[in-house]
Coordinates of C-alpha atoms in Angstrom, one line a residue:
X1 CA 24.3 33.3 -13.5
X2 CA 21.8 31.1 -15.2
X3 CA 22.3 29.9 -18.8
X4 CA 19.1 29.4 -20.8
X5 CA 19.4 27.7 -24.1
X6 CA 16.7 27.3 -26.7
X7 CA 16.3 23.9 -28.3
X8 CA 18.0 25.2 -31.4
X9 CA 21.0 26.5 -29.5
X10 CA 21.4 23.3 -27.6
X11 CA 21.2 21.3 -30.8
X12 CA 23.7 23.5 -32.5
X13 CA 26.2 23.2 -29.5
X14 CA 25.8 19.4 -29.4
X15 CA 26.5 19.3 -33.2
X16 CA 29.5 21.5 -32.8
X17 CA 30.8 19.5 -29.9
X18 CA 30.7 16.3 -32.0
X19 CA 32.8 18.0 -34.8
X20 CA 35.2 19.9 -32.5
X21 CA 38.8 18.6 -32.5
X22 CA 40.2 21.0 -29.9
X23 CA 39.6 19.4 -26.5
X24 CA 39.6 22.8 -24.7
X25 CA 36.8 24.1 -26.9
X26 CA 34.9 20.8 -26.5
X27 CA 35.2 21.1 -22.7
X28 CA 33.8 24.6 -22.9
X29 CA 30.8 23.4 -25.0
X30 CA 30.2 20.6 -22.5
X31 CA 30.4 23.1 -19.7
X32 CA 27.7 25.3 -21.2
X33 CA 25.4 22.3 -21.9
X34 CA 25.8 20.9 -18.4
X35 CA 25.5 24.2 -16.7
X36 CA 22.3 25.0 -18.7
X37 CA 20.9 21.7 -17.4
X38 CA 21.4 22.8 -13.8
X39 CA 24.6 21.1 -12.9
X40 CA 26.7 22.7 -10.2
X41 CA 30.2 24.0 -10.9
X42 CA 31.7 21.3 -8.6
X43 CA 29.8 18.5 -10.4
X44 CA 30.9 19.9 -13.8
X45 CA 34.5 20.0 -12.7
X46 CA 34.3 16.4 -11.5
X47 CA 32.6 15.2 -14.7
X48 CA 35.0 17.0 -17.0
X49 CA 38.1 16.2 -14.8
X50 CA 39.1 19.8 -14.7
X51 CA 39.7 22.0 -11.6
X52 CA 36.8 24.0 -10.1
X53 CA 38.7 27.3 -10.9
X54 CA 38.7 26.4 -14.6
X55 CA 34.9 25.9 -14.4
X56 CA 34.6 29.3 -12.7
X57 CA 36.8 30.9 -15.4
X58 CA 34.6 29.4 -18.1
X59 CA 31.6 30.8 -16.5
X60 CA 33.2 34.2 -16.2
X61 CA 34.4 34.2 -19.8
X62 CA 30.9 33.2 -21.0
X63 CA 29.3 36.0 -19.0
X64 CA 31.8 38.6 -20.3
X65 CA 32.1 37.7 -23.9
X66 CA 30.3 34.4 -24.7
X67 CA 33.6 33.0 -26.0
X68 CA 34.3 29.3 -26.5
X69 CA 37.8 29.5 -27.9
X70 CA 40.6 30.0 -25.4
X71 CA 42.9 33.0 -26.3
X72 CA 46.3 31.7 -25.4
X73 CA 48.0 33.7 -28.0
X74 CA 50.9 31.9 -29.5
X75 CA 54.3 32.9 -30.7
X76 CA 55.3 35.3 -33.5
X77 CA 56.3 33.7 -36.8
X78 CA 60.0 33.6 -37.6
X79 CA 59.2 33.4 -41.3
X80 CA 58.5 36.3 -43.6
X81 CA 55.2 36.3 -45.6
X82 CA 57.1 35.0 -48.7
X83 CA 58.7 32.2 -46.7
X84 CA 55.4 31.3 -45.1
X85 CA 53.7 31.0 -48.5
X86 CA 56.6 28.9 -49.9
X87 CA 56.5 26.6 -46.8
X88 CA 52.7 26.1 -47.0
X89 CA 53.0 25.2 -50.7
X90 CA 55.8 22.8 -49.9
X91 CA 53.7 21.1 -47.2
X92 CA 50.7 20.8 -49.5
X93 CA 52.8 18.7 -51.8
X94 CA 55.0 16.7 -49.3
X95 CA 53.9 14.7 -46.3
X96 CA 56.1 14.2 -43.3
X97 CA 55.7 11.7 -40.5
X98 CA 58.0 13.5 -38.0
X99 CA 57.8 17.1 -36.6
X100 CA 61.6 17.3 -36.8
X101 CA 61.4 16.8 -40.6
X102 CA 58.9 19.6 -40.9
X103 CA 61.0 21.8 -38.7
X104 CA 64.1 21.1 -40.8
X105 CA 62.2 21.8 -44.0
X106 CA 61.0 25.1 -42.6
X107 CA 64.5 26.0 -41.6
X108 CA 65.8 25.3 -45.1
X109 CA 63.1 27.3 -46.7
X110 CA 63.9 30.2 -44.3
X111 CA 67.6 30.0 -45.4
X112 CA 66.8 29.8 -49.1
X113 CA 64.2 32.6 -49.5

C-alpha cells in the first residue's frame, strides 16, 4: 500500500502532531508521515521505538478505516448520569494534586447522590 499525501494533508498532519497530547495518536501521525515519504515498516518501527507488528497494524488500520485514534474501549462508568454531572461540577471548582483524593471525592459523591 502506498500513501500519497497532498501538501495540505501533510501540513495538516504535521500541525495536528504538534498539538496532539496522546502519544499513541502522535505515533500514528508520525507513521503516516514517514510511510508517505517512502520509509520502510522496519525503519519506521526503529525510529518510533515500536515493534514492527504495531507498524503493520497501523498500516492495516489506515487501509481499512483511515483511523488515527486507537479504540481500546475503556470501562463502564460506575456513576449515574446525575452523579457524573455532580462530580464534574465539583472538579471544575476544586483542584486535587493526588488521584487518590479525586477517587475519594467521586466515591463520596456516589454515596451522597
